[in-house]
mmCIF file of C-alpha atoms in Angstrom:
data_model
loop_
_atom_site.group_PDB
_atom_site.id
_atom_site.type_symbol
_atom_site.label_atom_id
_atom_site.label_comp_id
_atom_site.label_asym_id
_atom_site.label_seq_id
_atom_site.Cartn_x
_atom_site.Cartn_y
_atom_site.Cartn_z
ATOM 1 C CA UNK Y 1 0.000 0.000 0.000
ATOM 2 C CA UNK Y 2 1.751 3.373 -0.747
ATOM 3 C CA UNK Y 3 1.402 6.608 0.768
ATOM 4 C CA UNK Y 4 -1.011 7.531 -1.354
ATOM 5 C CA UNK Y 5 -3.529 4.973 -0.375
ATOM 6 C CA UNK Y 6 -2.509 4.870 3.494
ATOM 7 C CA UNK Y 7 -5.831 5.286 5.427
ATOM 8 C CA UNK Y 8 -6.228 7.511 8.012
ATOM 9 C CA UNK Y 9 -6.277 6.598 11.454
ATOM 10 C CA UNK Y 10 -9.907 6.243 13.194
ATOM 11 C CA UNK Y 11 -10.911 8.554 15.003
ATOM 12 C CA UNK Y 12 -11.945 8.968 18.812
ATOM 13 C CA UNK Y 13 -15.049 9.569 20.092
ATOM 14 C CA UNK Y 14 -15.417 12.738 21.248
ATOM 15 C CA UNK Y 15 -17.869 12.374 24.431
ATOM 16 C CA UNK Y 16 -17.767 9.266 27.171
ATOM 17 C CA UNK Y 17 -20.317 6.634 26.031
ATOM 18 C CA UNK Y 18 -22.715 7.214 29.151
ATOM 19 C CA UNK Y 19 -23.994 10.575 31.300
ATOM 20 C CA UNK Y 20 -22.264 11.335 34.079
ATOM 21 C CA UNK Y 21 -23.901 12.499 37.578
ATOM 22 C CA UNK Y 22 -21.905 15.324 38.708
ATOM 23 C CA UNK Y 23 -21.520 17.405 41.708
ATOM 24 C CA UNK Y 24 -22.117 20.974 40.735
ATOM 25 C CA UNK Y 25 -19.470 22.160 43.169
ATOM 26 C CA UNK Y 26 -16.653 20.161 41.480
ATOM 27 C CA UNK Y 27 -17.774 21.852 37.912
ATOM 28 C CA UNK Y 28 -15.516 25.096 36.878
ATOM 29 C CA UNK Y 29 -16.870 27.543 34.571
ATOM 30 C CA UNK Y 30 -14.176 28.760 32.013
ATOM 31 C CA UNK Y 31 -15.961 32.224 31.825
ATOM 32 C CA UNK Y 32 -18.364 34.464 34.049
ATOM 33 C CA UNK Y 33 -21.677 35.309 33.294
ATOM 34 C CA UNK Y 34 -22.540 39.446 32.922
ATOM 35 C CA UNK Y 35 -24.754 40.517 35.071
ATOM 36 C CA UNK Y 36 -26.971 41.288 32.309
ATOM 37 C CA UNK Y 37 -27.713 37.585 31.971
ATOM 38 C CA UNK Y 38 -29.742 36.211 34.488
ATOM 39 C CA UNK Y 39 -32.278 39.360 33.849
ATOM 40 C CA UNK Y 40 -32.564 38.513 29.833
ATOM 41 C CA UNK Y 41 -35.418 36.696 28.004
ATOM 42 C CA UNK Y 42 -33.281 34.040 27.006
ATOM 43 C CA UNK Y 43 -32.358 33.420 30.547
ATOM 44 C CA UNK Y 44 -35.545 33.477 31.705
ATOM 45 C CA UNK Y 45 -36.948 30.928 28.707
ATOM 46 C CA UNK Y 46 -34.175 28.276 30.185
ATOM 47 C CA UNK Y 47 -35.030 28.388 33.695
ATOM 48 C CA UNK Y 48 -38.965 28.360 32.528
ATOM 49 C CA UNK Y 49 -37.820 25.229 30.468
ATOM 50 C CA UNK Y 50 -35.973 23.445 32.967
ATOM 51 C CA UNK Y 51 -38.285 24.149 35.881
ATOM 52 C CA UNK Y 52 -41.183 22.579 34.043
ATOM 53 C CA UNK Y 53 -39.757 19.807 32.092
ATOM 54 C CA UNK Y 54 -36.721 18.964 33.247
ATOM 55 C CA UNK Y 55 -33.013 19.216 31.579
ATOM 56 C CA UNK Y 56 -33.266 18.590 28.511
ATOM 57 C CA UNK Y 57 -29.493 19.218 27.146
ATOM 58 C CA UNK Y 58 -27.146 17.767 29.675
ATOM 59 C CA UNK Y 59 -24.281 20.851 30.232
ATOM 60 C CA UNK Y 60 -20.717 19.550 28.641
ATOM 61 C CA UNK Y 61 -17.765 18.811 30.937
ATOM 62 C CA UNK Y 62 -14.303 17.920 30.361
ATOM 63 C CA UNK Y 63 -12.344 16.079 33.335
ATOM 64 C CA UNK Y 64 -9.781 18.983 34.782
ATOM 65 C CA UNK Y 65 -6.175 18.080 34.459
ATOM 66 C CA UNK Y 66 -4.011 17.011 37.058
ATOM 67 C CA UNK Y 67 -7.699 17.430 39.626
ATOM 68 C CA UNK Y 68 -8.855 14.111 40.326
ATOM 69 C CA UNK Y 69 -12.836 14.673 40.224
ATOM 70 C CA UNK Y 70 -12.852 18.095 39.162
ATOM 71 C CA UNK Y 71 -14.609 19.287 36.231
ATOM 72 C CA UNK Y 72 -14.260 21.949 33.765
ATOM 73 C CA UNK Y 73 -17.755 23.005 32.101
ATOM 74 C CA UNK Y 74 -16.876 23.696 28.519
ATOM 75 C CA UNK Y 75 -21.298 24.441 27.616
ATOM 76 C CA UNK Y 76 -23.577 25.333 29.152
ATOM 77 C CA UNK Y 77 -23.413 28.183 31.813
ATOM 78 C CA UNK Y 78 -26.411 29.392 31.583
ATOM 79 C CA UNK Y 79 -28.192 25.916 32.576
ATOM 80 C CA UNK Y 80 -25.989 25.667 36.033
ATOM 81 C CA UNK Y 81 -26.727 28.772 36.759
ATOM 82 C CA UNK Y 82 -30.366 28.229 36.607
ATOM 83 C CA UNK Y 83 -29.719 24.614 38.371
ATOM 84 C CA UNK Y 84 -27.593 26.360 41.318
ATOM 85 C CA UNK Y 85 -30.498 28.992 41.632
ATOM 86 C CA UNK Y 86 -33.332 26.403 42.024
ATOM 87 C CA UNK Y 87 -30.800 24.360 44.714
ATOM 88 C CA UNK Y 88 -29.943 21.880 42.519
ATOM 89 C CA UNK Y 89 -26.730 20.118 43.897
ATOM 90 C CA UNK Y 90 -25.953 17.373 41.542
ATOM 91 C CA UNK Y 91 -26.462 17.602 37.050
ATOM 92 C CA UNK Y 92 -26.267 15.145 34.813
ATOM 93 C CA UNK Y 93 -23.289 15.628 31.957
ATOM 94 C CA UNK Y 94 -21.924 14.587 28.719
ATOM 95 C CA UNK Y 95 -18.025 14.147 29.263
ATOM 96 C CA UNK Y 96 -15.804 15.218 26.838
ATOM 97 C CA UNK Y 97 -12.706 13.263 26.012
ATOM 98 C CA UNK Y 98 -10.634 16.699 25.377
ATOM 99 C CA UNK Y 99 -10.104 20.005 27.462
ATOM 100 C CA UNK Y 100 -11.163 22.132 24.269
ATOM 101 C CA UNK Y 101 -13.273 24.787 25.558
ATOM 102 C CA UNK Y 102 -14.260 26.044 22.262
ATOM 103 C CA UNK Y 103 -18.182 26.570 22.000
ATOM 104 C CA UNK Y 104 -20.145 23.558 21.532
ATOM 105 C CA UNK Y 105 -22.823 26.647 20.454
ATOM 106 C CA UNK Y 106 -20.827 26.886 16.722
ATOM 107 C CA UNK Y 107 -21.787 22.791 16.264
ATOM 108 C CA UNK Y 108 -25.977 23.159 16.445
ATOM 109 C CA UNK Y 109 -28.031 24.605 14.231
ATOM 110 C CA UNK Y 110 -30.383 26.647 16.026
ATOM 111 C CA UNK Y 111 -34.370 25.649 15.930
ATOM 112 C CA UNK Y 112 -36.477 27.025 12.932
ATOM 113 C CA UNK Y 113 -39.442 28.644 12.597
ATOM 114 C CA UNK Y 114 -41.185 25.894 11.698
ATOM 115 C CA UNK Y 115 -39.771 23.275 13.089
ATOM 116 C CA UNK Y 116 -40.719 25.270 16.382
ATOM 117 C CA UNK Y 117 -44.327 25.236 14.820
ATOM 118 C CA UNK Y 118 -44.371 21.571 13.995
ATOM 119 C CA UNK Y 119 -42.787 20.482 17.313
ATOM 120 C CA UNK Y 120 -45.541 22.793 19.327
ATOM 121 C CA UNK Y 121 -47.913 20.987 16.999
ATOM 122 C CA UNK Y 122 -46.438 17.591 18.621
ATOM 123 C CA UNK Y 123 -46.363 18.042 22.107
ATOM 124 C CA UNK Y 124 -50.412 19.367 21.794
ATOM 125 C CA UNK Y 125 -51.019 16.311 20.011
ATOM 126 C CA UNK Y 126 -49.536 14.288 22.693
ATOM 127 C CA UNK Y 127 -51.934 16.018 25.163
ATOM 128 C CA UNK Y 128 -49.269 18.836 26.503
ATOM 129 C CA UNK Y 129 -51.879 21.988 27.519
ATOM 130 C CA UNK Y 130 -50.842 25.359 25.335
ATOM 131 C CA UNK Y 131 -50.080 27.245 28.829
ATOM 132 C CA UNK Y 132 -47.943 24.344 29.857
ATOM 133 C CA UNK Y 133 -45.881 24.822 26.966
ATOM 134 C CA UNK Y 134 -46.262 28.542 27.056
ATOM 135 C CA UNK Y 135 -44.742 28.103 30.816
ATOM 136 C CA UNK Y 136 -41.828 26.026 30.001
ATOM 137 C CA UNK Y 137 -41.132 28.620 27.316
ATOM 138 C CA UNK Y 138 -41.756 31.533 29.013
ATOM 139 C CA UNK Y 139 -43.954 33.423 26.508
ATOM 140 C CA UNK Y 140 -47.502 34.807 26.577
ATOM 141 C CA UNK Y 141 -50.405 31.689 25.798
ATOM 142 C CA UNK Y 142 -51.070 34.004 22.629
ATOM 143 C CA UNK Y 143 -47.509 33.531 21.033
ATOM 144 C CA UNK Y 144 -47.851 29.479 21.312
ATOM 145 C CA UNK Y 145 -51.425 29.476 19.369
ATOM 146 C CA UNK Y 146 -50.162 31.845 16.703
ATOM 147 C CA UNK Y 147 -46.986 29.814 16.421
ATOM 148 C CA UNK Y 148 -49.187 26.070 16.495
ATOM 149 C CA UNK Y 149 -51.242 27.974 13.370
ATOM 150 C CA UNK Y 150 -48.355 29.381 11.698
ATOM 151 C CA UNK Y 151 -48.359 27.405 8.344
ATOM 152 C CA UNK Y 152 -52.335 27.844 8.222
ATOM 153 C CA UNK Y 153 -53.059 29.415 4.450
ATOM 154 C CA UNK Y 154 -49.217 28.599 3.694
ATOM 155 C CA UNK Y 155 -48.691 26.164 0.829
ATOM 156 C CA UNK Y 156 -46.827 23.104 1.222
ATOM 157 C CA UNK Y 157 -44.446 23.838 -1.111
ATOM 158 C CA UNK Y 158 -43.550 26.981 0.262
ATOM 159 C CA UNK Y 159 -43.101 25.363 4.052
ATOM 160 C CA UNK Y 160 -41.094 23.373 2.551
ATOM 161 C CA UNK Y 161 -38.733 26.144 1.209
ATOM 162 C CA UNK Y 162 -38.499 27.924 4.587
ATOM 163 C CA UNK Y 163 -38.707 24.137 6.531
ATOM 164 C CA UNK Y 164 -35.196 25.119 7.608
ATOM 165 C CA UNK Y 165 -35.313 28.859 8.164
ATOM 166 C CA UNK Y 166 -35.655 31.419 10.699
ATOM 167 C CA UNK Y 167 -38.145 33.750 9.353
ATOM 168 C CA UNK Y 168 -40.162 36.086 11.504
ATOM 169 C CA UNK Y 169 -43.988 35.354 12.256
ATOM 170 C CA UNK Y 170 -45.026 37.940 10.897
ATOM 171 C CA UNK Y 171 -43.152 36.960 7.579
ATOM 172 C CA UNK Y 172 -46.067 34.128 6.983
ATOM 173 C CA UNK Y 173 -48.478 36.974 7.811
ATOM 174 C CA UNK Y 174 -47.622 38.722 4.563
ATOM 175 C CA UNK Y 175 -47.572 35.055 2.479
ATOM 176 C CA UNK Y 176 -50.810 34.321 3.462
ATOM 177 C CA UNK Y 177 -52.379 37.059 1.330
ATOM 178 C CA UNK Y 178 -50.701 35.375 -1.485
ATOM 179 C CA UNK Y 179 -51.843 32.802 -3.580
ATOM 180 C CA UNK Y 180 -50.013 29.367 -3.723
ATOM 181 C CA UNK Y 181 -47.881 30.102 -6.735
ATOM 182 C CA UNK Y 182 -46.615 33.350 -5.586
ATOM 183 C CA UNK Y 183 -45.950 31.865 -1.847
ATOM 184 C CA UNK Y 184 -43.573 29.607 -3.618
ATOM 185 C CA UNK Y 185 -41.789 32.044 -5.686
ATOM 186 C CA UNK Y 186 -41.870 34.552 -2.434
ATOM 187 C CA UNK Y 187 -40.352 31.831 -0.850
ATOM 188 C CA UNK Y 188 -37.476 31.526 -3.386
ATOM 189 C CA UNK Y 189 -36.404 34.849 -3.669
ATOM 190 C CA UNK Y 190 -36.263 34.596 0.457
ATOM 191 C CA UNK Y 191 -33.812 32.030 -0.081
ATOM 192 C CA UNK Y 192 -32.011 33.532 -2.754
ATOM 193 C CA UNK Y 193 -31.431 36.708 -0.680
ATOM 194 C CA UNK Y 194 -30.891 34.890 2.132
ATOM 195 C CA UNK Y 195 -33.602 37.622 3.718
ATOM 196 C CA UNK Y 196 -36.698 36.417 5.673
ATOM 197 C CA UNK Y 197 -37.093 39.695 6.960
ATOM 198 C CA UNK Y 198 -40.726 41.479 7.229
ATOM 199 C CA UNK Y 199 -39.934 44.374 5.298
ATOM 200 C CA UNK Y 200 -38.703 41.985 2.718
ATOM 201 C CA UNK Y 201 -41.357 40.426 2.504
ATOM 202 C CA UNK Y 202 -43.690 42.964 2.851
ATOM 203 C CA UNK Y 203 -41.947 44.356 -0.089
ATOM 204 C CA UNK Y 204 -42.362 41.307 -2.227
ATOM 205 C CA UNK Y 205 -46.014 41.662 -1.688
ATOM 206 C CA UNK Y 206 -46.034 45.202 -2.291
ATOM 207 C CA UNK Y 207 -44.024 44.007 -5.733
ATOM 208 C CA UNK Y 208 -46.910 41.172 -6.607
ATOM 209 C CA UNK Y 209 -49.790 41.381 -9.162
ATOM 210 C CA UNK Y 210 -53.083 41.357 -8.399
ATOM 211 C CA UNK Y 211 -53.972 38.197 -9.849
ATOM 212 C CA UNK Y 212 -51.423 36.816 -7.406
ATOM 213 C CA UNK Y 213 -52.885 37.810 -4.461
ATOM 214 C CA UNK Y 214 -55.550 35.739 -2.027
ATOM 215 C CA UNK Y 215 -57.765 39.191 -1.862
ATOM 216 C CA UNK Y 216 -56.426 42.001 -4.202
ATOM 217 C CA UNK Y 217 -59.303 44.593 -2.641
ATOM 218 C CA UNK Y 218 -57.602 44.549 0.714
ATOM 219 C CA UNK Y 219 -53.934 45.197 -0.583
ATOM 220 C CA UNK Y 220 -51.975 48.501 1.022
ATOM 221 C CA UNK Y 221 -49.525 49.955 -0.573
ATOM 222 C CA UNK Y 222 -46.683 50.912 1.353
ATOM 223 C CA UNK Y 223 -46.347 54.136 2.659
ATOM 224 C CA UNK Y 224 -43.939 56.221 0.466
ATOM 225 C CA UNK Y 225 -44.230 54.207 -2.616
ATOM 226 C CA UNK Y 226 -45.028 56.015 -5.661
ATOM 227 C CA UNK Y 227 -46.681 53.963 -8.683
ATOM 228 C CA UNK Y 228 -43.599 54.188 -10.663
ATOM 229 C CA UNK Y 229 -41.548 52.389 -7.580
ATOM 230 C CA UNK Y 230 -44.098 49.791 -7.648
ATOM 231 C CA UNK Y 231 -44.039 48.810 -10.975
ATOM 232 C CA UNK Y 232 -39.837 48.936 -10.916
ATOM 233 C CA UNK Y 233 -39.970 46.664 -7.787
ATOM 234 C CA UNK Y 234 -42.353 43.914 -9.971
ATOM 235 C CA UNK Y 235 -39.757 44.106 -12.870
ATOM 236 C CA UNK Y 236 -36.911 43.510 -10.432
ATOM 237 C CA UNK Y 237 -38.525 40.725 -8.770
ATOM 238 C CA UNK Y 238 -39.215 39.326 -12.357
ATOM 239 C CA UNK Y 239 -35.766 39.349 -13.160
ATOM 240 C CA UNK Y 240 -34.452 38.160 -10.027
ATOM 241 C CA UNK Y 241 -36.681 34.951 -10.147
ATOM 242 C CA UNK Y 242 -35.392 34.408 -13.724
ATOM 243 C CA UNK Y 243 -31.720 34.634 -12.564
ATOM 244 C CA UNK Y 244 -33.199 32.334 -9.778
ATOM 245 C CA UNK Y 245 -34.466 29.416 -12.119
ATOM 246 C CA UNK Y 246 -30.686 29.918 -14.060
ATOM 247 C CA UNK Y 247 -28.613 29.524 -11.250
ATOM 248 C CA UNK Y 248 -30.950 26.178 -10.090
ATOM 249 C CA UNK Y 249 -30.166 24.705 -13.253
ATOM 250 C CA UNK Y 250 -26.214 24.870 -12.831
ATOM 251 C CA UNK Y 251 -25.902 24.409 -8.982
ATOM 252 C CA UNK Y 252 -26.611 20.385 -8.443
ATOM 253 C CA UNK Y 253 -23.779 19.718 -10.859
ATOM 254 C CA UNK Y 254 -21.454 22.685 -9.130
ATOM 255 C CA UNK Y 255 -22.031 21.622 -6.215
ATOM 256 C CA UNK Y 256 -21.370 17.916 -6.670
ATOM 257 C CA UNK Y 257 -18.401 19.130 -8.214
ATOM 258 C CA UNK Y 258 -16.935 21.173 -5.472
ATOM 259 C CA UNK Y 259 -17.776 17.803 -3.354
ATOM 260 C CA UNK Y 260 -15.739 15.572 -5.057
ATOM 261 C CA UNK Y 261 -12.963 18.000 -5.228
ATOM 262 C CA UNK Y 262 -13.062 18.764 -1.863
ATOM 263 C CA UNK Y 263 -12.577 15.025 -0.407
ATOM 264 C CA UNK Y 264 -10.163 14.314 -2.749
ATOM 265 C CA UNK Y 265 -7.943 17.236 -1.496
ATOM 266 C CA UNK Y 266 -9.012 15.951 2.167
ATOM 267 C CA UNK Y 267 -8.062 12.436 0.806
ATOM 268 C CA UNK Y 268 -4.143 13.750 0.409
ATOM 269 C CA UNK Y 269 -3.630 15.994 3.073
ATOM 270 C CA UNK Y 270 -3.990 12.601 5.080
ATOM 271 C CA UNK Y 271 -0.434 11.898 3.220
ATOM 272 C CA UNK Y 272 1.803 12.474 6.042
ATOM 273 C CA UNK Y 273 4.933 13.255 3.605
ATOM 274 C CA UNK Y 274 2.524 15.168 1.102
ATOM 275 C CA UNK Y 275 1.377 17.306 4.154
ATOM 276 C CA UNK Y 276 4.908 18.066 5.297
ATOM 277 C CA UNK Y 277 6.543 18.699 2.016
ATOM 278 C CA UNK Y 278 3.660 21.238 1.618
ATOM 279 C CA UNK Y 279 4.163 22.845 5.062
ATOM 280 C CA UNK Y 280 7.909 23.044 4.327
ATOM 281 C CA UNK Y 281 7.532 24.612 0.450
ATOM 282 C CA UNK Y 282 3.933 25.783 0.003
ATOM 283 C CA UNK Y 283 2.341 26.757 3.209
ATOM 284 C CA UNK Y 284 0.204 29.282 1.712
ATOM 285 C CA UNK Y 285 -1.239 26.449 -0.487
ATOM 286 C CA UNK Y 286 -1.444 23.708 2.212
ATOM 287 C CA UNK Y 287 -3.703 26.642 4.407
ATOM 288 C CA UNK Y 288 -6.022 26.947 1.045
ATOM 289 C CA UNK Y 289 -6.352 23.070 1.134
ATOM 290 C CA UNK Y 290 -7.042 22.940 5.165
ATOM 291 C CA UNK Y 291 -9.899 25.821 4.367
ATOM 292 C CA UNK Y 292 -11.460 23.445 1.540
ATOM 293 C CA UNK Y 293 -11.586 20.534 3.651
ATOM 294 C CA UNK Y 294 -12.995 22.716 6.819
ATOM 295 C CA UNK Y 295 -15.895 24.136 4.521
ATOM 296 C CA UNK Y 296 -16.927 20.132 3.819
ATOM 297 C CA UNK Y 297 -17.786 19.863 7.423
ATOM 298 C CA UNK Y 298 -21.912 20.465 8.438
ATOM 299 C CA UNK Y 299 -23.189 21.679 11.461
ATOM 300 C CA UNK Y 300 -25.130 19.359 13.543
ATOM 301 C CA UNK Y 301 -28.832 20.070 13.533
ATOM 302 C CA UNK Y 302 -30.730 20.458 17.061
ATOM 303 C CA UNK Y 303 -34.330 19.290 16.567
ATOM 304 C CA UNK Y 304 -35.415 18.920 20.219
ATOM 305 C CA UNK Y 305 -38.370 20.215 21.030
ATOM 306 C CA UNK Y 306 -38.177 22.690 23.642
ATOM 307 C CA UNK Y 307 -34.758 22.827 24.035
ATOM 308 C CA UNK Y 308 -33.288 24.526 27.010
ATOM 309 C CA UNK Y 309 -29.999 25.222 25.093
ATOM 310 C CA UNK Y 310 -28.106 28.029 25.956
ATOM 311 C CA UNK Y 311 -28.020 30.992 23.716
#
């Protein structure tokens, strides 16, 4: 077998197999909390979450060197806070098998809109009262029924689109006073702009033909906007949803492309002389190659319902 075709090593878990059962007292936080914290939203949401349902997320420890039974809490501050505060003397942990304390935040994907929507759909299915969930999140009772009938008057088609997005409620307010066909095109220049704004999408309604909308009689037009704007703002939309349909027909090959390139060049940079002679005689070329092979790697999606992950 050459160099060439060595194989890489395997590689070690990252976590203990099993939860641990910690001793908060023997856990130490690489950073301090602001002030600021315990008094946000956010922080309130978590200990909401955790008083009515439980820890959902165990925090993420890494054994302290050189301290037998000490810990060092790499994620999650926020939560042991919260568990400290309620009197909580012992938390259950996943273990890493490294000190990194980088944060375990840059691995998850954070919840969607709709995900949110169909997970809230779930738990009322399941027999979970709306102010039960509205008290483990925190929020009003009148945010969790406008969020379990966010996708009414939405097309599937469009859902699907923004499935994995974080648009604004009131973004699906202004798509419901579209017909199905322009949801879905709505929803593609969203994605194409990488904007789920509501002025955005306010503005693509402003921007849409009558015969596109669910009740053309009740249409406003935006404050400010002159005919002539309007009628520029429907040509650019045009055009943009052409260029849209272009670039779809290119980017399945492209990206398969990239792909293959890219774990090919990860493929030889696990050449131990090939890696070497580069970091001896073309460093600026090896650091392209170790950016490649970085931009292969996808973040881990959290789909837990009700997550008390820290922000």
């Amino acid at each position: 077998m050459t160099n060439m075709e060595k194989m890489p090593p395997p590689k070690s878990p990252g976590f203990e197999a099993n939860l641990r059962t910690i001793q908060i007292d023997t856990i130490l936080p690489v950073k301090q909390l602001p002030a600021t914290v315990p008094k946000s939203q956010k922080y309130g949401q978590i200990a909401a979450s955790i008083r009515e349902v439980g820890l959902i997320e165990p925090p993420v420890v890494a054994r302290a060197a050189g301290k037998e039974g000490s810990f060092i809490l790499l994620d999650g501050h926020v939560r042991l806070h919260v568990l400290k505060e309620m009197g909580e003397t012992t938390v259950t942990c996943l273990v890493a098998t490294d000190d990194e304390s980088f944060t375990y935040n840059k691995r998850i994907s954070r919840l969607a809109t709709i995900q949110e929507h169909k997970m809230i759909l779930r738990a009322v299915e399941r027999g979970v009262s709306e102010a039960r969930i509205a008290a483990a999140l925190n929020v009003n009772i009148a945010v969790i029924r406008q969020k379990r009938t966010l996708l009414n008057g939405i097309c599937p088609e469009a859902a699907e689109l923004l499935k994995a997005r974080h648009c604004p409620i009131n973004s699906f307010r202004s798509l419901r006073k579209m017909k199905p066909l322009r949801q879905i095109q709505a929803a593609e220049l969203m994605v194409a702009a990488n904007n789920y704004t509501v002025p955005y999408v306010d503005a693509i309604l402003a921007a849409s033909d009558a015969g596109d909308l669910v009740d053309p009689a009740a249409r406003k037009t935006p404050a400010g906007v002159t005919p002539e704007q309007a009628e520029r703002m429907k040509a650019e939309m045009a055009n943009l949803q052409k260029n849209i349909k272009l670039i779809e027909g290119t980017l399945g090959p492209d990206h398969l492309r990239l792909v293959v390139a890219g774990r090919y060049v990860e493929r030889l940079l696990q050449n131990d002389r090939l890696a070497r002679y580069l970091d001896k005689n073309h460093g600026e070329i090896l650091g392209e190659f170790r950016k490649i092979v970085a931009g292969l790697a996808q973040p881990v999606s959290s789909t837990e319902a009700g997550s008390n992950k820290d922000a």
